[in-house]
Coordinates of C-alpha atoms in Angstrom, one line a residue:
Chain A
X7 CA 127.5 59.3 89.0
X8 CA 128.7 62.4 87.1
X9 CA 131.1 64.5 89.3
X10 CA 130.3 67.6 86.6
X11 CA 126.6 66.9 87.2
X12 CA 126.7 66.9 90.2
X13 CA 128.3 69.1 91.3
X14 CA 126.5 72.0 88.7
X15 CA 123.2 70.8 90.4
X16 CA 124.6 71.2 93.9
X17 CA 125.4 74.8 92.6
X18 CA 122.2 75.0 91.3
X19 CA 120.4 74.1 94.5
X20 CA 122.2 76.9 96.6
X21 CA 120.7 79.4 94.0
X22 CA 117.4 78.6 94.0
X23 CA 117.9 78.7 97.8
X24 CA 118.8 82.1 97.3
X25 CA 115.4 82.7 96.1
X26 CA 113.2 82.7 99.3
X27 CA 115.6 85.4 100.8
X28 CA 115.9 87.1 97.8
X29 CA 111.6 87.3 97.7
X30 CA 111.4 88.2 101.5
X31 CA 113.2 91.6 100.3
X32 CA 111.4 91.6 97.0
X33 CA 107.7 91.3 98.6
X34 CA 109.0 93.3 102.1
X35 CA 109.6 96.5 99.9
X36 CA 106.5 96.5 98.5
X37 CA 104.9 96.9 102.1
X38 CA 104.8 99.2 105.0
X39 CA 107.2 100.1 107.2
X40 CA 105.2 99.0 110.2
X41 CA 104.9 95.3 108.3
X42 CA 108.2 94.8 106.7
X43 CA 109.1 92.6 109.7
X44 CA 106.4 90.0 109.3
X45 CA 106.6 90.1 105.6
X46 CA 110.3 89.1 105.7
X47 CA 109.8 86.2 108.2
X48 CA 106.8 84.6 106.6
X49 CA 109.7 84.0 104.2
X50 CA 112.1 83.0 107.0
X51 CA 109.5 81.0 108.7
X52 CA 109.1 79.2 105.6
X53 CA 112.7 78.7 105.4
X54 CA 112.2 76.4 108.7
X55 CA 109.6 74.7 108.0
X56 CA 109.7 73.3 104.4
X57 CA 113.7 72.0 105.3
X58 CA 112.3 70.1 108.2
X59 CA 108.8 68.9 106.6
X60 CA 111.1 68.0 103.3
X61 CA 113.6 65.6 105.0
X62 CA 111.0 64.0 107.4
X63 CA 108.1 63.1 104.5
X64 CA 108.3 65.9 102.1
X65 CA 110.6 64.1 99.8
X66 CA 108.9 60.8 100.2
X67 CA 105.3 61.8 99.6
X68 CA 107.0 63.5 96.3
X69 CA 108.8 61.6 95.1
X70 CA 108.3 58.0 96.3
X71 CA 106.7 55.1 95.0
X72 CA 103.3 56.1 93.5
X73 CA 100.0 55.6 94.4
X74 CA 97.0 56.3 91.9
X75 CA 98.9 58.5 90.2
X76 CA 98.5 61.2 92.7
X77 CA 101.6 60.8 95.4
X78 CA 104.1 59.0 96.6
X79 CA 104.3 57.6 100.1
X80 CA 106.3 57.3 103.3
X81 CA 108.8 54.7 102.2
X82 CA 111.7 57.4 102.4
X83 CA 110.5 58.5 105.8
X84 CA 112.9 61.0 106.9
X85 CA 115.0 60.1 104.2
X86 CA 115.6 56.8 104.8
X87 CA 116.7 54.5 102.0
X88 CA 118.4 57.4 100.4
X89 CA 122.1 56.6 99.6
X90 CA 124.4 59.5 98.6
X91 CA 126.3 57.7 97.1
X92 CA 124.3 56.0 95.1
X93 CA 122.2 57.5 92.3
X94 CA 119.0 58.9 91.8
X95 CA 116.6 57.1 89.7
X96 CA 114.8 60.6 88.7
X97 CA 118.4 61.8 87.4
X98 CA 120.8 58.6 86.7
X99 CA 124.0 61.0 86.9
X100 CA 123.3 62.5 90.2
X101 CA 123.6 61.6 93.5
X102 CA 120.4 60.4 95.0
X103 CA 120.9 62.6 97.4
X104 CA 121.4 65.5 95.3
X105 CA 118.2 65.5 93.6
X106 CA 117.1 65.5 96.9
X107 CA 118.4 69.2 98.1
X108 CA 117.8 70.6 94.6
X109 CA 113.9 69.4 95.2
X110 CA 114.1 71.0 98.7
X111 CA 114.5 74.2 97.7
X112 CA 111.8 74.4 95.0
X113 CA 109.5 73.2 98.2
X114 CA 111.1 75.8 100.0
X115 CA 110.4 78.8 97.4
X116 CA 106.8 77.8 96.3
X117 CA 104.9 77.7 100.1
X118 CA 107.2 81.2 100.2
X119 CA 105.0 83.0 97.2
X120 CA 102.1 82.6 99.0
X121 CA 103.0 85.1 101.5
X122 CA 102.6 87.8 99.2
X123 CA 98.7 87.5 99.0
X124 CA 98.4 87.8 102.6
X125 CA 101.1 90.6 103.8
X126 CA 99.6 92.7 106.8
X127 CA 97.3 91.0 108.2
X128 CA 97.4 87.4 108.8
X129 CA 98.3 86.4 112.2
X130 CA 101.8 84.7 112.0
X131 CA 100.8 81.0 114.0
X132 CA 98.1 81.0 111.5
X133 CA 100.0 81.5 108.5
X134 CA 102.9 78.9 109.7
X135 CA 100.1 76.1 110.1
X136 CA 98.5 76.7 107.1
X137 CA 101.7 76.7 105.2
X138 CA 102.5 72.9 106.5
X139 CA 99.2 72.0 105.8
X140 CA 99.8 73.2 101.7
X141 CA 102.8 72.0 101.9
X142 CA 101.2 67.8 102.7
X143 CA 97.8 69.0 101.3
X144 CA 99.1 70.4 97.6
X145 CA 102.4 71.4 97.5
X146 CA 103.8 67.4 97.6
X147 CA 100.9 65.5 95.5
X148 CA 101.2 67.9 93.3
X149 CA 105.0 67.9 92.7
X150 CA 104.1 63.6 92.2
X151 CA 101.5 64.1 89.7
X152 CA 103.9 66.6 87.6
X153 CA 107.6 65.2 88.6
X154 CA 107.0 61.9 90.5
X155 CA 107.4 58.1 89.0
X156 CA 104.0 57.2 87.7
X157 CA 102.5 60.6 88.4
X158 CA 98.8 61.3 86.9
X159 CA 99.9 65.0 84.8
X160 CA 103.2 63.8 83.4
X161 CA 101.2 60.7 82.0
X162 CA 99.0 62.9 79.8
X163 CA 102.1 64.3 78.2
X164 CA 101.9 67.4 79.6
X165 CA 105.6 69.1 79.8
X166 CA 106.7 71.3 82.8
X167 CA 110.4 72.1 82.5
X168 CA 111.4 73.7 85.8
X169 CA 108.0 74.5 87.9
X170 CA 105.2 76.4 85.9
X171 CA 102.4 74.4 87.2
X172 CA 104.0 73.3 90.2
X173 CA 105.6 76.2 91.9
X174 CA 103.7 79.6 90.1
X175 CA 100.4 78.0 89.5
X176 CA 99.9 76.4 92.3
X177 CA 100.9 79.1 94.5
X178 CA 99.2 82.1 92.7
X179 CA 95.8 80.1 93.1
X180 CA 96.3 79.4 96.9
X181 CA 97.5 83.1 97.5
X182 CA 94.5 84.5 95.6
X183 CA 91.9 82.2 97.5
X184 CA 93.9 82.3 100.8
X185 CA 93.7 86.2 100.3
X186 CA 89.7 86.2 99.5
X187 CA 89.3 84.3 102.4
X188 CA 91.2 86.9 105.0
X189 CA 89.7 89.6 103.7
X190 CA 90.7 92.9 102.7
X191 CA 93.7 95.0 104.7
X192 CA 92.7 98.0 106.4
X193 CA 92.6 100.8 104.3
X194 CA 93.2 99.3 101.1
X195 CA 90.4 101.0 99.4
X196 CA 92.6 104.1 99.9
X197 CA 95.7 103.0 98.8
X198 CA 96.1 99.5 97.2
X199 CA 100.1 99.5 97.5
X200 CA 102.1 100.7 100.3
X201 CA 105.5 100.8 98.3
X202 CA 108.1 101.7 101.3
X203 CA 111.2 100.9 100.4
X204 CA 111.4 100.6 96.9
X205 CA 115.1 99.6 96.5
X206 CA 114.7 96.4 98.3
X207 CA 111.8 95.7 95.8
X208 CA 114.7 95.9 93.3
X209 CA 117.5 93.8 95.7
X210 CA 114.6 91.0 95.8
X211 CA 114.1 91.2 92.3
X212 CA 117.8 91.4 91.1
X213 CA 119.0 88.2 93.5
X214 CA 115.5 86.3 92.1
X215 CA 116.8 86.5 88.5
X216 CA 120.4 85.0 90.3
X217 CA 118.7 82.4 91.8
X218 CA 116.7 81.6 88.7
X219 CA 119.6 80.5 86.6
X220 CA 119.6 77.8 89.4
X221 CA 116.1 77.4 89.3
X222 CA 115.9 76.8 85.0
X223 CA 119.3 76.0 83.9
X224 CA 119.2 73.7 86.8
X225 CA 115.9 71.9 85.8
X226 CA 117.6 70.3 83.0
X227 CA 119.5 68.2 86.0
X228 CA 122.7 67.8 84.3
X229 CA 125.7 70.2 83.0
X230 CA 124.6 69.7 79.4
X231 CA 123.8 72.1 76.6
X232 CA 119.7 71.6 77.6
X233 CA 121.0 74.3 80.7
X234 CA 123.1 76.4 78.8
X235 CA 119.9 76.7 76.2
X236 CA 117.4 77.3 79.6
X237 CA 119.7 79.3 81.0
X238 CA 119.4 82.0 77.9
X239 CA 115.9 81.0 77.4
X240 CA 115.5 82.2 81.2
X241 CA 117.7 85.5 80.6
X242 CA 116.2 86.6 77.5
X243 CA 112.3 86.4 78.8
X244 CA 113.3 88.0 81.6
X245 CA 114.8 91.1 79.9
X246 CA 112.1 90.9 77.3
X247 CA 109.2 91.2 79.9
X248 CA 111.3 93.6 82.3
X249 CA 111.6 96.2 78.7
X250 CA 107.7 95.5 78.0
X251 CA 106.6 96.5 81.6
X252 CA 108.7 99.6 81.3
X253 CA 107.0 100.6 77.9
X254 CA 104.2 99.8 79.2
X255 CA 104.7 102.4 82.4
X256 CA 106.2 105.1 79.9
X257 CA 103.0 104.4 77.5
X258 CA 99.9 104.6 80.5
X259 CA 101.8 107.4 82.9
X260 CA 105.3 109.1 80.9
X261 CA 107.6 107.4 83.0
X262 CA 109.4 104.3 83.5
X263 CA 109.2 102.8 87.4
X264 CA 111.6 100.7 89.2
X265 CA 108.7 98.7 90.6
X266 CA 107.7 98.2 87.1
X267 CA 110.6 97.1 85.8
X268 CA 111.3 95.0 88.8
X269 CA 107.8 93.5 88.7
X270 CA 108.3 92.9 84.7
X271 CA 111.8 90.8 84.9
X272 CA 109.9 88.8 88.0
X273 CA 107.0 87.6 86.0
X274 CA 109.5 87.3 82.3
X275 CA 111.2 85.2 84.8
X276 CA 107.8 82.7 85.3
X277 CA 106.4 82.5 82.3
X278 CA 109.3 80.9 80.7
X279 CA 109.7 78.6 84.3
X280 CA 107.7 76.1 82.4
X281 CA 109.2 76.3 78.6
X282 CA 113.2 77.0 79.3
X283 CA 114.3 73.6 78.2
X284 CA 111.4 73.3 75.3
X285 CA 110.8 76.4 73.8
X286 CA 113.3 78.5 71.0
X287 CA 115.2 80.9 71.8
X288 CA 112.9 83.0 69.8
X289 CA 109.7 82.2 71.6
X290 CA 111.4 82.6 74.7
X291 CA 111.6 86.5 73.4
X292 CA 107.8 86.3 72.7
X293 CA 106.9 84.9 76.0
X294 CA 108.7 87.5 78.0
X295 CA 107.4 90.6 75.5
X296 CA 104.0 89.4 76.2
X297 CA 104.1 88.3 80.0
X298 CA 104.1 92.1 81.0
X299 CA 101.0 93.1 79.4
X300 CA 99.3 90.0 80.2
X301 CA 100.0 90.5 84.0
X302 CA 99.5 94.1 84.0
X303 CA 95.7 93.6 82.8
X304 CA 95.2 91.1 84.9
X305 CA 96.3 92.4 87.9
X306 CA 94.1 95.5 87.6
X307 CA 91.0 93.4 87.1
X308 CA 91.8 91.6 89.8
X309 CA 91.8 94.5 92.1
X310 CA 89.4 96.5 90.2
X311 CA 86.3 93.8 89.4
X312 CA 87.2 90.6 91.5
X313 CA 88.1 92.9 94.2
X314 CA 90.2 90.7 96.2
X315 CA 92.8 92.4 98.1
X316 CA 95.7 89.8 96.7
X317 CA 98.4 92.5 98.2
X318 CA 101.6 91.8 96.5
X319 CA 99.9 90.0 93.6
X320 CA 101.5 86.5 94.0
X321 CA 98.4 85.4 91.8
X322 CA 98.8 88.4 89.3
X323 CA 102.5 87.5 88.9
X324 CA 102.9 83.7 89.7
X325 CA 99.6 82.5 88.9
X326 CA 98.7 84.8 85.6
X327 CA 102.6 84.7 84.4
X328 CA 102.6 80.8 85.3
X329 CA 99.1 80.2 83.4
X330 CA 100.4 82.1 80.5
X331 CA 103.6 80.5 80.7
X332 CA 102.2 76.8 80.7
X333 CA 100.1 77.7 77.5
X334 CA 103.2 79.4 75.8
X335 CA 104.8 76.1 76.5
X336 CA 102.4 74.1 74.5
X337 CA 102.7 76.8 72.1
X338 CA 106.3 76.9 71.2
X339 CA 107.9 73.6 72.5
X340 CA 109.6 71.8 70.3
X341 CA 110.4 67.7 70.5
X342 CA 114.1 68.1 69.0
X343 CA 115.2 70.5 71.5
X344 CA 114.3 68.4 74.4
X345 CA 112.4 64.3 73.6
X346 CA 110.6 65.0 76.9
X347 CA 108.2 67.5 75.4
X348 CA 106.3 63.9 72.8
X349 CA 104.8 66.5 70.6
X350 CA 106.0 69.8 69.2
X351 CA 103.5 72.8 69.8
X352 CA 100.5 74.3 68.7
X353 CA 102.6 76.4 66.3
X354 CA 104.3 73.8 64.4
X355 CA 100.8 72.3 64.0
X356 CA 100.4 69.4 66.5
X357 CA 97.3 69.7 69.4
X358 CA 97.9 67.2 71.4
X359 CA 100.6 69.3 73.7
X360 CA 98.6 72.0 73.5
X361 CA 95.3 70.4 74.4
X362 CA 97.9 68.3 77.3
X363 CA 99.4 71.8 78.9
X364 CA 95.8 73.2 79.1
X365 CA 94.1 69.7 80.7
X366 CA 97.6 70.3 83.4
X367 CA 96.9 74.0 84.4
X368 CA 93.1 73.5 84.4
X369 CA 93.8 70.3 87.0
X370 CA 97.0 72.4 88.6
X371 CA 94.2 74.9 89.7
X372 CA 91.5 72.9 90.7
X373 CA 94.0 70.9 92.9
X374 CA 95.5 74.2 94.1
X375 CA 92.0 75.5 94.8
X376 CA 90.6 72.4 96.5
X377 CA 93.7 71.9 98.7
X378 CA 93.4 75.7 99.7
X379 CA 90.1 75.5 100.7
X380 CA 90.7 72.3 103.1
X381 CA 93.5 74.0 104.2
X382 CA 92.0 77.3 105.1
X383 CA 89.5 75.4 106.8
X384 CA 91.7 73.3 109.2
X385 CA 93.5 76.6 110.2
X386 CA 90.3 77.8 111.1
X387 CA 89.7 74.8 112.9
X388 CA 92.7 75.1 115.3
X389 CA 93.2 78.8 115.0
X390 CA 92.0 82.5 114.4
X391 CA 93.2 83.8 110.8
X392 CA 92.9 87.8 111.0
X393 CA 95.1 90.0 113.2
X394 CA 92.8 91.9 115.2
X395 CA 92.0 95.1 113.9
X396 CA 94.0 96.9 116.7
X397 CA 97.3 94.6 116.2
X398 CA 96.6 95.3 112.2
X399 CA 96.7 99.1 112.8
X400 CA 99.7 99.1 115.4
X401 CA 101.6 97.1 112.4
X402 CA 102.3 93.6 112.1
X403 CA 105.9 93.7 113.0
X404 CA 105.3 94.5 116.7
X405 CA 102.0 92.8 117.0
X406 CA 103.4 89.5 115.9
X407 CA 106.9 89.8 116.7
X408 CA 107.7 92.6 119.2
X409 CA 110.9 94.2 116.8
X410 CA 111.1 96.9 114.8
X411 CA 112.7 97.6 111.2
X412 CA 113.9 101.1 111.4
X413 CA 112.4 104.1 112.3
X414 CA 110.2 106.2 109.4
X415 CA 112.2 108.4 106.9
X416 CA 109.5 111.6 107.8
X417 CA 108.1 110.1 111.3
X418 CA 104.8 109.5 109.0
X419 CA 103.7 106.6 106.7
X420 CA 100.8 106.2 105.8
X421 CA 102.3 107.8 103.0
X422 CA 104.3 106.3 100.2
Chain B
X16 CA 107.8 144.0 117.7
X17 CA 109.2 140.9 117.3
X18 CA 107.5 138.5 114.4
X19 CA 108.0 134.9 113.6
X20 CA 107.4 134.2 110.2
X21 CA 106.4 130.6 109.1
X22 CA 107.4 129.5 105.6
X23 CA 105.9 126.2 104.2
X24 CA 108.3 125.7 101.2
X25 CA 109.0 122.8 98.8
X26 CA 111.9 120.3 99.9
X27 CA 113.7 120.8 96.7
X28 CA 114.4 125.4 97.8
X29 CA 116.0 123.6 101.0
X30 CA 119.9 124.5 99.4
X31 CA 118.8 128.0 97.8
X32 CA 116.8 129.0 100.9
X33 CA 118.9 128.5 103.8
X34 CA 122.2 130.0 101.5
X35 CA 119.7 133.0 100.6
X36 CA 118.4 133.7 104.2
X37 CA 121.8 133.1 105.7
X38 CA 123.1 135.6 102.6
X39 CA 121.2 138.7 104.3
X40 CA 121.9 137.5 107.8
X41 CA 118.8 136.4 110.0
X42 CA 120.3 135.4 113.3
X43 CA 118.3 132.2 113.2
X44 CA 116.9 129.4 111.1
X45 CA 114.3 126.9 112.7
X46 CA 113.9 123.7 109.9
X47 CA 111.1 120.9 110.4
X48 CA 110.5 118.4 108.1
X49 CA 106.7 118.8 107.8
X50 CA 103.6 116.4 106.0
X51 CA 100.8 118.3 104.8
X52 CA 98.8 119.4 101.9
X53 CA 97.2 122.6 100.9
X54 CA 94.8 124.1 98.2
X55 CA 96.2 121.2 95.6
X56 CA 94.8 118.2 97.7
X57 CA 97.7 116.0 97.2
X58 CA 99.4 114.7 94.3
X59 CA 98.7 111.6 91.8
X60 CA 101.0 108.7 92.1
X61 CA 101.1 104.4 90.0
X62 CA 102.0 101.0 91.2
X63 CA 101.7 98.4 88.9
X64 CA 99.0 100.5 87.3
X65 CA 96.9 101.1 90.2
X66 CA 96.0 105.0 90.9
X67 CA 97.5 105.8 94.3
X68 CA 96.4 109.5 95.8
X69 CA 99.0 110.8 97.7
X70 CA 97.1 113.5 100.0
X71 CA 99.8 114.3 102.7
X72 CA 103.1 114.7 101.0
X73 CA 106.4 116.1 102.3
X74 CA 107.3 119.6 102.8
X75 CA 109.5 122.4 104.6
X76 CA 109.0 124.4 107.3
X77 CA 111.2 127.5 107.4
X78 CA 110.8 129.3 111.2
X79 CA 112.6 132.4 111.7
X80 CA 112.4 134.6 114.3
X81 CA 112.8 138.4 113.7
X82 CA 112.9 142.2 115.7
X83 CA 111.5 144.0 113.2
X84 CA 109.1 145.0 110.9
X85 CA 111.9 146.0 108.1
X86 CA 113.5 142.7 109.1
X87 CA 110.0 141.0 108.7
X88 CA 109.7 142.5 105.3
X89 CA 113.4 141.5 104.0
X90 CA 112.4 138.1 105.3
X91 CA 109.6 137.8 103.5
X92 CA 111.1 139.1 100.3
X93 CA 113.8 137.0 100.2
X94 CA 111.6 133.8 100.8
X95 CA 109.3 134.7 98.1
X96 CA 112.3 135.2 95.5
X97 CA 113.6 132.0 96.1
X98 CA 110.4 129.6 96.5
X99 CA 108.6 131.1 93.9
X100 CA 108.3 128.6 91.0
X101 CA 104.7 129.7 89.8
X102 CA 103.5 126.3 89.9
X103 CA 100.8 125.0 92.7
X104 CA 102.1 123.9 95.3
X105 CA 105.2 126.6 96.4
X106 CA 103.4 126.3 99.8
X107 CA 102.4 129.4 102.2
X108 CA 104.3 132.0 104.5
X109 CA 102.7 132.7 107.8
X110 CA 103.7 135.5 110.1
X111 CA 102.5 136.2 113.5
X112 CA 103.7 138.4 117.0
X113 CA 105.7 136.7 119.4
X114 CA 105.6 137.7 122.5
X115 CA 108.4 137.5 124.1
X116 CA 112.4 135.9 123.6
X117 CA 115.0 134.9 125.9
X118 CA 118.2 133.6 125.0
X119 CA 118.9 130.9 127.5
X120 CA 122.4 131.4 127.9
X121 CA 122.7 134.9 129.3
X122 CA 118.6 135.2 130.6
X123 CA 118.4 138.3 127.9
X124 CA 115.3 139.0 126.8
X125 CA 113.3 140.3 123.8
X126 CA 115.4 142.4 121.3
X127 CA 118.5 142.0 122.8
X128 CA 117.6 138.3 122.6
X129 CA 117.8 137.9 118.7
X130 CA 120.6 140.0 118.4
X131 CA 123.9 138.5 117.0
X132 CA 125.5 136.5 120.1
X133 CA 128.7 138.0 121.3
X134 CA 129.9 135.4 123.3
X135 CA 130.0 137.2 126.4

């Protein structure tokens, strides 16, 4: 055990922890007052619930001995067998139980992204149940076939440095479905966004890109100059794509937003998830210039043609930056800057990592989509999805949880 | 005759309003934040490139209370100076008869009502 490791990687943990607070804020700005309640504690709820699921079979199912390929099983049942003193075998200068918490909180974050499709109108029970189903149902197998011993996507040499596939894949394409399936919020073909408090927006976004140094730098599991290198790689997309989203405000309406540049540093932030610790520093300034543009288009065609009311866009962030992200990856990566990447990208003129990433998002998706559709249909099963339309209109916050934030700047808001 | 006289204004003549109508010394300003629109329908606003139409948007609501006609008139005036900005959207004036007054106070009523309280 490595004392320096370890201990960066504890530090790391608490960051990425940071995260599902830090996207409460971020997604309950970007809704309205009368929801911001429920928005925040589908976060919070989460919070519970992964921690719990995580220690009892989370970890096991992840990250113990393999099955087909496709997960591990219950031979760390509630985590016994793990000695933290001993080290892990996933990181050989960590303590076992180490790798453990850092893992947690990257099960803790993804469910948490979700959320965002469904803000406003999804009756809270519901959502808590269909987030531990995910959780068993994808969130875990998936996490095996990507990160796990003997797991199915990191056979085919497919590369995912910090959680492209895993954590913004995977959730985007639940979110998006998820959403389809509750249907649209009231009102929505008035007004798509409900933007109410605009500076949280930024307070979500700002303590995101904190908790993201955990998140990348972190990934490389070791204090080593792979971190420092995913650390900037992390950094630099992030300020590339938050500048593009602003150009691209100031180009289509004369003015730069703060939801714009917030939303642009968020999804610079995920399309290098996959590529900090494989890509140059250079591509890493490519990925993050392009991310915002990319995301931008898709997000209108989602609401526009596909006409699914996916509110905060967790799919046209996580699941478009993360698709993008995983392809940039088998782009750019280079073998000499980390041996886990086998092949060097499509750019230096090698396929197979290429051909790899694209076989890993194309499976990441179907699984995604498959285990979304089980899910949503168990939760059925058990439970009504959809608010009623009255609780709906009255507002989320008292409907589900009988509080309320703070009273309304102009006693009126329906309006932004 | 006694007139109270309505004026819808933009938020942004709150400052230069109140200084101007306290300048020629109404005995009286009623504010309310209001949410409205008018002739303009509303105003354009984007998220994340998605058009949002903004119908009812925030304005103020000047009420003042006068005696007079000539008071009426210098109201009027001085409102119009100051929230003019030739642009759509400076908002409306209204003016109608009130009826009666009474300060609370003392049980005065009409004229003596809006005049400048002594403190007796």
């Amino acid at each position: 055990m490595n004392t320096g490791d370890n201990a960066f990687i504890l530090i790391c943990s608490a960051l990425v922890f940071f995260m599902t607070p830090a996207l409460a804020f971020f997604y309950g700005g970007m809704v309205r007052r009368k929801n911001v309640l429920n928005t925040i504690m589908a976060c919070v709820g989460v919070m519970g619930l992964s921690v719990v699921m995580w220690v009892m079979c989370g970890y096991s199912f992840a990250f113990g001995p393999d099955h087909l390929g496709l997960i591990g099983g219950l031979k760390y049942f509630f985590l016994n067998g793990i000695d933290f003193n001993s080290t892990s075998p996933y990181a050989p200068t960590l303590s076992a139980t180490t790798f453990v918490i850092f893992q947690m909180m990257f099960a803790m974050i993804t469910p948490a992204l979700i959320t965002g499709s469904v803000v406003g109108r999804m009756r809270f029970p519901a959502l808590m149940l269909f987030i531990a189903l995910w959780s068993l149902i994808v969130y875990y197998p998936l996490a095996h076939m990507v990160w796990g011993a003997g797991g199915m996507i990191a056979k085919w040499g497919a590369v995912d440095f910090a959680g492209g596939n895993v954590v913004h894949i995977s959730s985007g394409v639940s979110g998006l479905i998820l959403a389809a399936f509750l249907g649209k919020r009231r009102g929505v073909e008035h007004v798509s966004y409900r933007v109410h408090n605009i500076p949280f927006v930024f307070l979500g976004a700002g303590i995101l890109w904190f908790g993201w140094f955990g998140f990348n730098a972190g990934s490389a599991l070791a204090a080593n100059g792979l971190a420092a290198h995913a650390f900037l790689t992390t950094t630099l997309s992030a300020a590339a794509a938050l500048l593009s989203w602003m150009a691209i405000d100031v180009l289509k309406e004369g003015k730069p937003t703060l939801v714009g540049a917030s939303t642009g540093l968020v999804v610079g932030l995920v399309a290098i998830t996959p590529g900090a610790g494989f890509v140059p520093l250079w591509a890493a300034f490519i990925i993050g210039i392009l991310v915002s543009p990319i995301c931008y288009g898709c997000m209108h065609i989602i609401k526009t043609r596909l006409k699914i009311d996916d509110a905060l866009d967790a799919f046209g962030c996580h699941g478009i930056g993360g698709i993008w992200g995983g392809i940039a990856t088998g782009l750019f990566a280079k073998s000499s800057i980390n041996s886990v990447a086998k092949w060097d990208g499509l750019v230096f003129g090698d396929t197979h990592l290429f051909v790899a990433q694209l076989e890993a998002i194309a499976t990441t998706i179907a699984i995604a989509a498959v285990g979304t559709l089980i899910c949503v249909g168990i939760t059925r099963l058990v439970t009504t999805m959809r608010a009623s339309a009255q609780d709906e209109a009255f507002g989320m916050d008292n409907s589900q949880h009988g509080e309320d934030a703070y009273p309304a700047f102009n006693g009126f808001d329906s309006v932004i | 005759m006694m007139y109270k006289i309505e004026a819808i204004v933009r938020e942004e003549k709150f400052e230069e309003l109140k200084a101007a109508l306290n300048k020629i010394d109404v005995n009286g300003i009623t504010i309310w934040q209001v949410l409205g629109f008018g002739s303009q329908r509303g105003y354009r606003r984007v998220v994340r490139g998605q058009e949002i139409d903004v119908l009812i948007h925030s304005k103020l609501k000047f009420e003042i209370v006068v005696s007079s006609e000539e008071w009426r008139d210098k109201t009027i005036d001085t409102i119009l100076e100051v929230a003019k900005t030739d642009q759509v959207g400076d908002g409306k004036i209204f003016v109608s008869e009130i009826v009666d007054a009474i300060r609370i106070r003392t049980g005065e009523r009409g004229y003596d009502a809006l005049q400048p309280d002594t403190g007796k």
